[in-house]
PDB file of C-alpha atoms in Angstrom:
ATOM      1  CA  UNK I 103       0.000   0.000   0.000  1.00 50.00           C
ATOM      2  CA  UNK I 104       2.841   2.369   0.913  1.00 41.00           C
ATOM      3  CA  UNK I 105       4.579   1.496  -2.367  1.00 42.00           C
ATOM      4  CA  UNK I 106       1.438   2.296  -4.397  1.00 44.00           C
ATOM      5  CA  UNK I 107       0.961   5.571  -2.517  1.00 44.00           C
ATOM      6  CA  UNK I 108       4.579   6.583  -3.181  1.00 45.00           C
ATOM      7  CA  UNK I 109       4.226   5.770  -6.891  1.00 44.00           C
ATOM      8  CA  UNK I 110       1.032   7.801  -7.137  1.00 39.00           C
ATOM      9  CA  UNK I 111       2.716  10.736  -5.397  1.00 45.00           C
ATOM     10  CA  UNK I 112       5.675  10.609  -7.797  1.00 48.00           C
ATOM     11  CA  UNK I 113       3.316  10.491 -10.781  1.00 49.00           C
ATOM     12  CA  UNK I 114       1.312  13.438  -9.460  1.00 47.00           C
ATOM     13  CA  UNK I 115       4.496  15.419  -8.823  1.00 50.00           C
ATOM     14  CA  UNK I 116       5.659  14.666 -12.367  1.00 48.00           C
ATOM     15  CA  UNK I 117       2.294  15.739 -13.770  1.00 43.00           C
ATOM     16  CA  UNK I 118       2.366  18.986 -11.798  1.00 50.00           C
ATOM     17  CA  UNK I 119       5.881  19.730 -13.055  1.00 38.00           C
ATOM     18  CA  UNK I 120       4.845  19.062 -16.670  1.00 42.00           C
ATOM     19  CA  UNK I 121       1.810  21.338 -16.294  1.00 39.00           C
ATOM     20  CA  UNK I 122       3.923  24.122 -14.791  1.00 36.00           C
ATOM     21  CA  UNK I 123       6.478  23.846 -17.628  1.00 41.00           C
ATOM     22  CA  UNK I 124       3.712  23.909 -20.226  1.00 40.00           C
ATOM     23  CA  UNK I 125       2.125  26.945 -18.571  1.00 37.00           C
ATOM     24  CA  UNK I 126       5.450  28.794 -18.443  1.00 37.00           C
ATOM     25  CA  UNK I 127       6.071  28.061 -22.135  1.00 43.00           C
ATOM     26  CA  UNK I 128       2.607  29.308 -23.065  1.00 42.00           C
ATOM     27  CA  UNK I 129       2.952  32.350 -20.826  1.00 42.00           C
ATOM     28  CA  UNK I 130       6.303  33.198 -22.386  1.00 42.00           C
ATOM     29  CA  UNK I 131       4.761  33.140 -25.852  1.00 41.00           C
ATOM     30  CA  UNK I 132       1.747  35.154 -24.747  1.00 43.00           C
ATOM     31  CA  UNK I 133       3.916  37.787 -23.058  1.00 46.00           C
ATOM     32  CA  UNK I 134       6.315  38.305 -25.945  1.00 52.00           C
ATOM     33  CA  UNK I 135       5.969  41.797 -27.368  1.00 61.00           C
ATOM     34  CA  UNK I 136       4.719  41.752 -30.914  1.00 89.00           C
ATOM     35  CA  UNK I 137       7.064  42.183 -33.854  1.00 96.00           C
ATOM     36  CA  UNK I 138       5.481  42.572 -37.271  1.00 97.00           C
ATOM     37  CA  UNK I 139       7.337  41.207 -40.292  1.00 98.00           C
ATOM     38  CA  UNK I 140       6.430  43.020 -43.506  1.00 98.00           C
ATOM     39  CA  UNK I 141       7.429  43.040 -47.182  1.00 97.00           C
ATOM     40  CA  UNK I 142       9.499  39.834 -47.141  1.00 98.00           C
ATOM     41  CA  UNK I 143      11.055  38.844 -50.449  1.00 96.00           C
ATOM     42  CA  UNK I 144      13.611  36.429 -51.832  1.00 95.00           C
ATOM     43  CA  UNK I 145      15.475  37.811 -54.831  1.00 92.00           C
ATOM     44  CA  UNK I 146      18.257  36.696 -57.164  1.00 90.00           C
ATOM     45  CA  UNK I 147      21.615  38.173 -56.167  1.00 89.00           C
ATOM     46  CA  UNK I 148      25.247  37.358 -56.999  1.00 82.00           C
ATOM     47  CA  UNK I 149      24.675  33.883 -58.482  1.00 84.00           C
ATOM     48  CA  UNK I 150      22.461  33.003 -55.512  1.00 91.00           C
ATOM     49  CA  UNK I 151      19.533  34.405 -53.547  1.00 93.00           C
ATOM     50  CA  UNK I 152      19.087  37.061 -50.862  1.00 96.00           C
ATOM     51  CA  UNK I 153      16.312  37.932 -48.411  1.00 97.00           C
ATOM     52  CA  UNK I 154      14.981  41.395 -47.564  1.00 98.00           C
ATOM     53  CA  UNK I 155      12.237  42.411 -45.118  1.00 98.00           C
ATOM     54  CA  UNK I 156      11.166  45.022 -42.571  1.00 98.00           C
ATOM     55  CA  UNK I 157      10.508  44.469 -38.858  1.00 98.00           C
ATOM     56  CA  UNK I 158       8.232  46.798 -36.899  1.00 98.00           C
ATOM     57  CA  UNK I 159       8.828  46.827 -33.133  1.00 96.00           C
ATOM     58  CA  UNK I 160       9.630  49.049 -30.167  1.00 94.00           C
ATOM     59  CA  UNK I 161      11.998  48.376 -27.297  1.00 94.00           C
ATOM     60  CA  UNK I 162      10.461  48.505 -23.840  1.00 92.00           C
ATOM     61  CA  UNK I 163      11.847  51.053 -21.381  1.00 92.00           C
ATOM     62  CA  UNK I 164      13.588  48.213 -19.521  1.00 91.00           C
ATOM     63  CA  UNK I 165      15.365  47.029 -22.661  1.00 93.00           C
ATOM     64  CA  UNK I 166      16.421  50.590 -23.480  1.00 94.00           C
ATOM     65  CA  UNK I 167      17.763  50.997 -19.950  1.00 92.00           C
ATOM     66  CA  UNK I 168      19.623  47.696 -20.227  1.00 92.00           C
ATOM     67  CA  UNK I 169      21.333  48.848 -23.429  1.00 95.00           C
ATOM     68  CA  UNK I 170      22.368  52.104 -21.738  1.00 93.00           C
ATOM     69  CA  UNK I 171      23.907  50.047 -18.914  1.00 91.00           C
ATOM     70  CA  UNK I 172      26.076  48.173 -21.397  1.00 92.00           C
ATOM     71  CA  UNK I 173      23.956  45.056 -21.894  1.00 94.00           C
ATOM     72  CA  UNK I 174      24.263  43.511 -25.355  1.00 95.00           C
ATOM     73  CA  UNK I 175      20.955  42.674 -27.055  1.00 96.00           C
ATOM     74  CA  UNK I 176      21.217  39.823 -29.552  1.00 96.00           C
ATOM     75  CA  UNK I 177      18.520  39.582 -32.212  1.00 98.00           C
ATOM     76  CA  UNK I 178      18.058  36.422 -34.263  1.00 98.00           C
ATOM     77  CA  UNK I 179      16.591  36.301 -37.763  1.00 98.00           C
ATOM     78  CA  UNK I 180      15.561  32.858 -39.019  1.00 98.00           C
ATOM     79  CA  UNK I 181      14.769  31.991 -42.632  1.00 98.00           C
ATOM     80  CA  UNK I 182      13.424  28.770 -44.116  1.00 97.00           C
ATOM     81  CA  UNK I 183      12.657  27.757 -47.683  1.00 96.00           C
ATOM     82  CA  UNK I 184      10.079  24.998 -48.025  1.00 94.00           C
ATOM     83  CA  UNK I 185       8.983  22.881 -50.968  1.00 90.00           C
ATOM     84  CA  UNK I 186       5.184  22.679 -50.905  1.00 84.00           C
ATOM     85  CA  UNK I 187       3.959  19.159 -51.677  1.00 79.00           C
ATOM     86  CA  UNK I 188       0.260  18.391 -52.002  1.00 74.00           C
ATOM     87  CA  UNK I 189       0.816  14.627 -51.935  1.00 75.00           C
ATOM     88  CA  UNK I 190       3.046  14.471 -48.835  1.00 79.00           C
ATOM     89  CA  UNK I 191       4.503  16.526 -45.992  1.00 80.00           C
ATOM     90  CA  UNK I 192       6.237  19.747 -47.006  1.00 83.00           C
ATOM     91  CA  UNK I 193      10.007  19.460 -47.473  1.00 88.00           C
ATOM     92  CA  UNK I 194      12.370  21.933 -45.788  1.00 91.00           C
ATOM     93  CA  UNK I 195      15.034  22.775 -48.363  1.00 93.00           C
ATOM     94  CA  UNK I 196      16.986  25.443 -46.563  1.00 94.00           C
ATOM     95  CA  UNK I 197      17.385  26.861 -43.062  1.00 96.00           C
ATOM     96  CA  UNK I 198      19.490  29.920 -42.223  1.00 97.00           C
ATOM     97  CA  UNK I 199      20.018  32.067 -39.127  1.00 97.00           C
ATOM     98  CA  UNK I 200      21.519  35.530 -38.786  1.00 97.00           C
ATOM     99  CA  UNK I 201      22.418  37.340 -35.563  1.00 97.00           C
ATOM    100  CA  UNK I 202      22.598  41.074 -34.900  1.00 97.00           C
ATOM    101  CA  UNK I 203      24.074  42.501 -31.701  1.00 97.00           C
ATOM    102  CA  UNK I 204      23.052  45.929 -30.411  1.00 97.00           C
ATOM    103  CA  UNK I 205      25.019  47.611 -27.625  1.00 97.00           C
ATOM    104  CA  UNK I 206      26.147  50.970 -26.272  1.00 96.00           C
ATOM    105  CA  UNK I 207      29.831  51.905 -26.305  1.00 94.00           C
ATOM    106  CA  UNK I 208      30.258  54.263 -23.351  1.00 92.00           C
ATOM    107  CA  UNK I 209      33.745  55.448 -24.344  1.00 93.00           C
ATOM    108  CA  UNK I 210      32.622  56.785 -27.725  1.00 94.00           C
ATOM    109  CA  UNK I 211      28.990  57.378 -26.660  1.00 95.00           C
ATOM    110  CA  UNK I 212      27.883  55.521 -29.758  1.00 97.00           C
ATOM    111  CA  UNK I 213      25.348  52.756 -30.290  1.00 97.00           C
ATOM    112  CA  UNK I 214      26.772  49.885 -32.275  1.00 97.00           C
ATOM    113  CA  UNK I 215      25.186  47.198 -34.423  1.00 97.00           C
ATOM    114  CA  UNK I 216      27.326  44.155 -35.196  1.00 96.00           C
ATOM    115  CA  UNK I 217      26.383  41.351 -37.562  1.00 91.00           C
ATOM    116  CA  UNK I 218      27.488  37.747 -37.319  1.00 78.00           C
ATOM    117  CA  UNK I 219      29.798  38.381 -40.263  1.00 74.00           C
ATOM    118  CA  UNK I 220      31.875  40.844 -38.241  1.00 77.00           C
ATOM    119  CA  UNK I 221      30.520  44.078 -39.761  1.00 85.00           C
ATOM    120  CA  UNK I 222      30.197  46.917 -37.206  1.00 91.00           C
ATOM    121  CA  UNK I 223      28.243  50.144 -37.621  1.00 95.00           C
ATOM    122  CA  UNK I 224      28.113  53.037 -35.138  1.00 96.00           C
ATOM    123  CA  UNK I 225      25.277  55.518 -34.569  1.00 97.00           C
ATOM    124  CA  UNK I 226      24.847  58.584 -32.338  1.00 97.00           C
ATOM    125  CA  UNK I 227      21.304  57.642 -31.254  1.00 97.00           C
ATOM    126  CA  UNK I 228      19.458  54.464 -30.317  1.00 97.00           C
ATOM    127  CA  UNK I 229      16.699  55.184 -32.844  1.00 97.00           C
ATOM    128  CA  UNK I 230      19.201  55.266 -35.696  1.00 97.00           C
ATOM    129  CA  UNK I 231      20.706  51.967 -34.578  1.00 98.00           C
ATOM    130  CA  UNK I 232      17.264  50.358 -34.285  1.00 97.00           C
ATOM    131  CA  UNK I 233      16.386  51.573 -37.771  1.00 97.00           C
ATOM    132  CA  UNK I 234      19.239  49.452 -39.142  1.00 96.00           C
ATOM    133  CA  UNK I 235      18.224  46.434 -37.041  1.00 97.00           C
ATOM    134  CA  UNK I 236      14.645  46.702 -38.294  1.00 98.00           C
ATOM    135  CA  UNK I 237      15.579  46.824 -42.001  1.00 97.00           C
ATOM    136  CA  UNK I 238      16.911  43.549 -43.371  1.00 97.00           C
ATOM    137  CA  UNK I 239      18.494  44.136 -46.751  1.00 95.00           C
ATOM    138  CA  UNK I 240      20.093  41.634 -49.160  1.00 94.00           C
ATOM    139  CA  UNK I 241      20.888  38.916 -46.659  1.00 96.00           C
ATOM    140  CA  UNK I 242      22.609  36.303 -48.819  1.00 94.00           C
ATOM    141  CA  UNK I 243      21.005  32.989 -47.835  1.00 95.00           C
ATOM    142  CA  UNK I 244      22.268  31.070 -50.891  1.00 92.00           C
ATOM    143  CA  UNK I 245      25.750  31.976 -52.106  1.00 90.00           C
ATOM    144  CA  UNK I 246      25.589  29.890 -55.295  1.00 88.00           C
ATOM    145  CA  UNK I 247      22.402  28.437 -56.708  1.00 84.00           C
ATOM    146  CA  UNK I 248      24.476  25.695 -58.346  1.00 83.00           C
ATOM    147  CA  UNK I 249      25.267  24.339 -54.859  1.00 84.00           C
ATOM    148  CA  UNK I 250      21.563  23.579 -54.354  1.00 85.00           C
ATOM    149  CA  UNK I 251      20.413  21.580 -57.408  1.00 85.00           C
ATOM    150  CA  UNK I 252      17.176  20.675 -55.595  1.00 84.00           C
ATOM    151  CA  UNK I 253      16.163  24.365 -55.681  1.00 86.00           C
ATOM    152  CA  UNK I 254      15.096  25.303 -59.201  1.00 83.00           C
ATOM    153  CA  UNK I 255      14.253  28.697 -60.658  1.00 80.00           C
ATOM    154  CA  UNK I 256      10.709  29.078 -61.909  1.00 78.00           C
ATOM    155  CA  UNK I 257       9.398  26.676 -59.267  1.00 81.00           C
ATOM    156  CA  UNK I 258       6.998  27.684 -56.500  1.00 85.00           C
ATOM    157  CA  UNK I 259       8.172  27.484 -52.889  1.00 92.00           C
ATOM    158  CA  UNK I 260       7.215  28.928 -49.528  1.00 95.00           C
ATOM    159  CA  UNK I 261       9.484  31.267 -47.607  1.00 96.00           C
ATOM    160  CA  UNK I 262       9.287  31.737 -43.831  1.00 98.00           C
ATOM    161  CA  UNK I 263      10.924  34.474 -41.774  1.00 98.00           C
ATOM    162  CA  UNK I 264      11.067  35.130 -38.024  1.00 98.00           C
ATOM    163  CA  UNK I 265      12.630  37.815 -35.804  1.00 98.00           C
ATOM    164  CA  UNK I 266      13.251  37.597 -32.054  1.00 97.00           C
ATOM    165  CA  UNK I 267      15.369  38.804 -29.157  1.00 95.00           C
ATOM    166  CA  UNK I 268      17.492  35.975 -27.757  1.00 94.00           C
ATOM    167  CA  UNK I 269      16.793  36.260 -24.025  1.00 91.00           C
ATOM    168  CA  UNK I 270      19.108  33.315 -23.272  1.00 91.00           C
ATOM    169  CA  UNK I 271      22.142  35.464 -24.146  1.00 89.00           C
ATOM    170  CA  UNK I 272      21.303  38.183 -21.618  1.00 87.00           C
ATOM    171  CA  UNK I 273      23.407  38.265 -18.434  1.00 82.00           C
ATOM    172  CA  UNK I 274      22.032  35.894 -15.784  1.00 81.00           C
ATOM    173  CA  UNK I 275      20.487  38.610 -13.546  1.00 75.00           C
ATOM    174  CA  UNK I 276      18.560  39.951 -16.533  1.00 73.00           C
ATOM    175  CA  UNK I 277      17.455  36.450 -17.530  1.00 71.00           C
ATOM    176  CA  UNK I 278      15.940  36.048 -14.075  1.00 68.00           C
ATOM    177  CA  UNK I 279      14.162  39.398 -14.419  1.00 71.00           C
ATOM    178  CA  UNK I 280      12.868  38.295 -17.829  1.00 66.00           C
ATOM    179  CA  UNK I 281      10.955  35.337 -16.366  1.00 69.00           C
ATOM    180  CA  UNK I 282       7.275  36.247 -16.389  1.00 66.00           C
ATOM    181  CA  UNK I 283       7.872  39.788 -17.689  1.00 69.00           C
ATOM    182  CA  UNK I 284       6.624  41.026 -21.046  1.00 79.00           C
ATOM    183  CA  UNK I 285       9.139  43.888 -20.977  1.00 76.00           C
ATOM    184  CA  UNK I 286      12.039  41.545 -21.705  1.00 84.00           C
ATOM    185  CA  UNK I 287      10.514  39.541 -24.541  1.00 89.00           C
ATOM    186  CA  UNK I 288      10.417  40.521 -28.191  1.00 92.00           C
ATOM    187  CA  UNK I 289       9.456  38.108 -30.962  1.00 95.00           C
ATOM    188  CA  UNK I 290       7.452  37.701 -34.146  1.00 97.00           C
ATOM    189  CA  UNK I 291       5.452  34.795 -35.450  1.00 96.00           C
ATOM    190  CA  UNK I 292       6.713  33.013 -38.544  1.00 97.00           C
ATOM    191  CA  UNK I 293       5.866  35.163 -41.573  1.00 98.00           C
ATOM    192  CA  UNK I 294       5.256  32.954 -44.610  1.00 97.00           C
ATOM    193  CA  UNK I 295       4.864  33.903 -48.254  1.00 96.00           C
ATOM    194  CA  UNK I 296       4.811  32.223 -51.643  1.00 95.00           C
ATOM    195  CA  UNK I 297       8.094  32.377 -53.533  1.00 92.00           C
ATOM    196  CA  UNK I 298       8.503  31.991 -57.293  1.00 87.00           C
ATOM    197  CA  UNK I 299      12.265  31.871 -57.730  1.00 82.00           C
ATOM    198  CA  UNK I 300      13.712  33.926 -60.576  1.00 77.00           C
ATOM    199  CA  UNK I 301      16.792  32.691 -62.400  1.00 77.00           C
ATOM    200  CA  UNK I 302      19.984  33.533 -60.454  1.00 74.00           C
ATOM    201  CA  UNK I 303      22.217  36.305 -61.712  1.00 70.00           C
ATOM    202  CA  UNK I 304      25.226  35.164 -63.723  1.00 67.00           C
ATOM    203  CA  UNK I 305      28.643  36.787 -63.785  1.00 60.00           C
TER     204      UNK I 305
END
């Protein structure tokens, strides 16, 4: 009897933990500030293909304060190209991720935006820096179309794009503050659109 009671207690504890985790995941999604992805496009560029889009969002006062205190904000942009198949599950052909880091350099009193490729840009105001972060231009997701024979020009595909602040890269004290707070979360839903690939540019 004691054994059965102990097993039931362990099962109930496990169920409670699963429910709490599920609630926290849902709450995190619900509390994320909205980012709108607009005008996404995939265009031929330099023998391959590049993505452009705009992101509409505003930083909360807490995020602005964090930047002023020297905290680095890392934004992630995810892109996927999917082959739509009516007879079977869709096929993911391509997945790419780009990171942008925004921070304040106290010595020069400049806001800086750094891309994963090592490019740095400096701006006198936060608004100017955010304007660059919010405008994705000519992100080369396919260097050479010939390296992806399964992706053919003239065919119809579906593109998907997402933008979010990576809270996991914040300093630990800020990660703790972010739990259960909308002010620290910034993310978009996946923005999907139909893509009819043009022929890649040739040199």
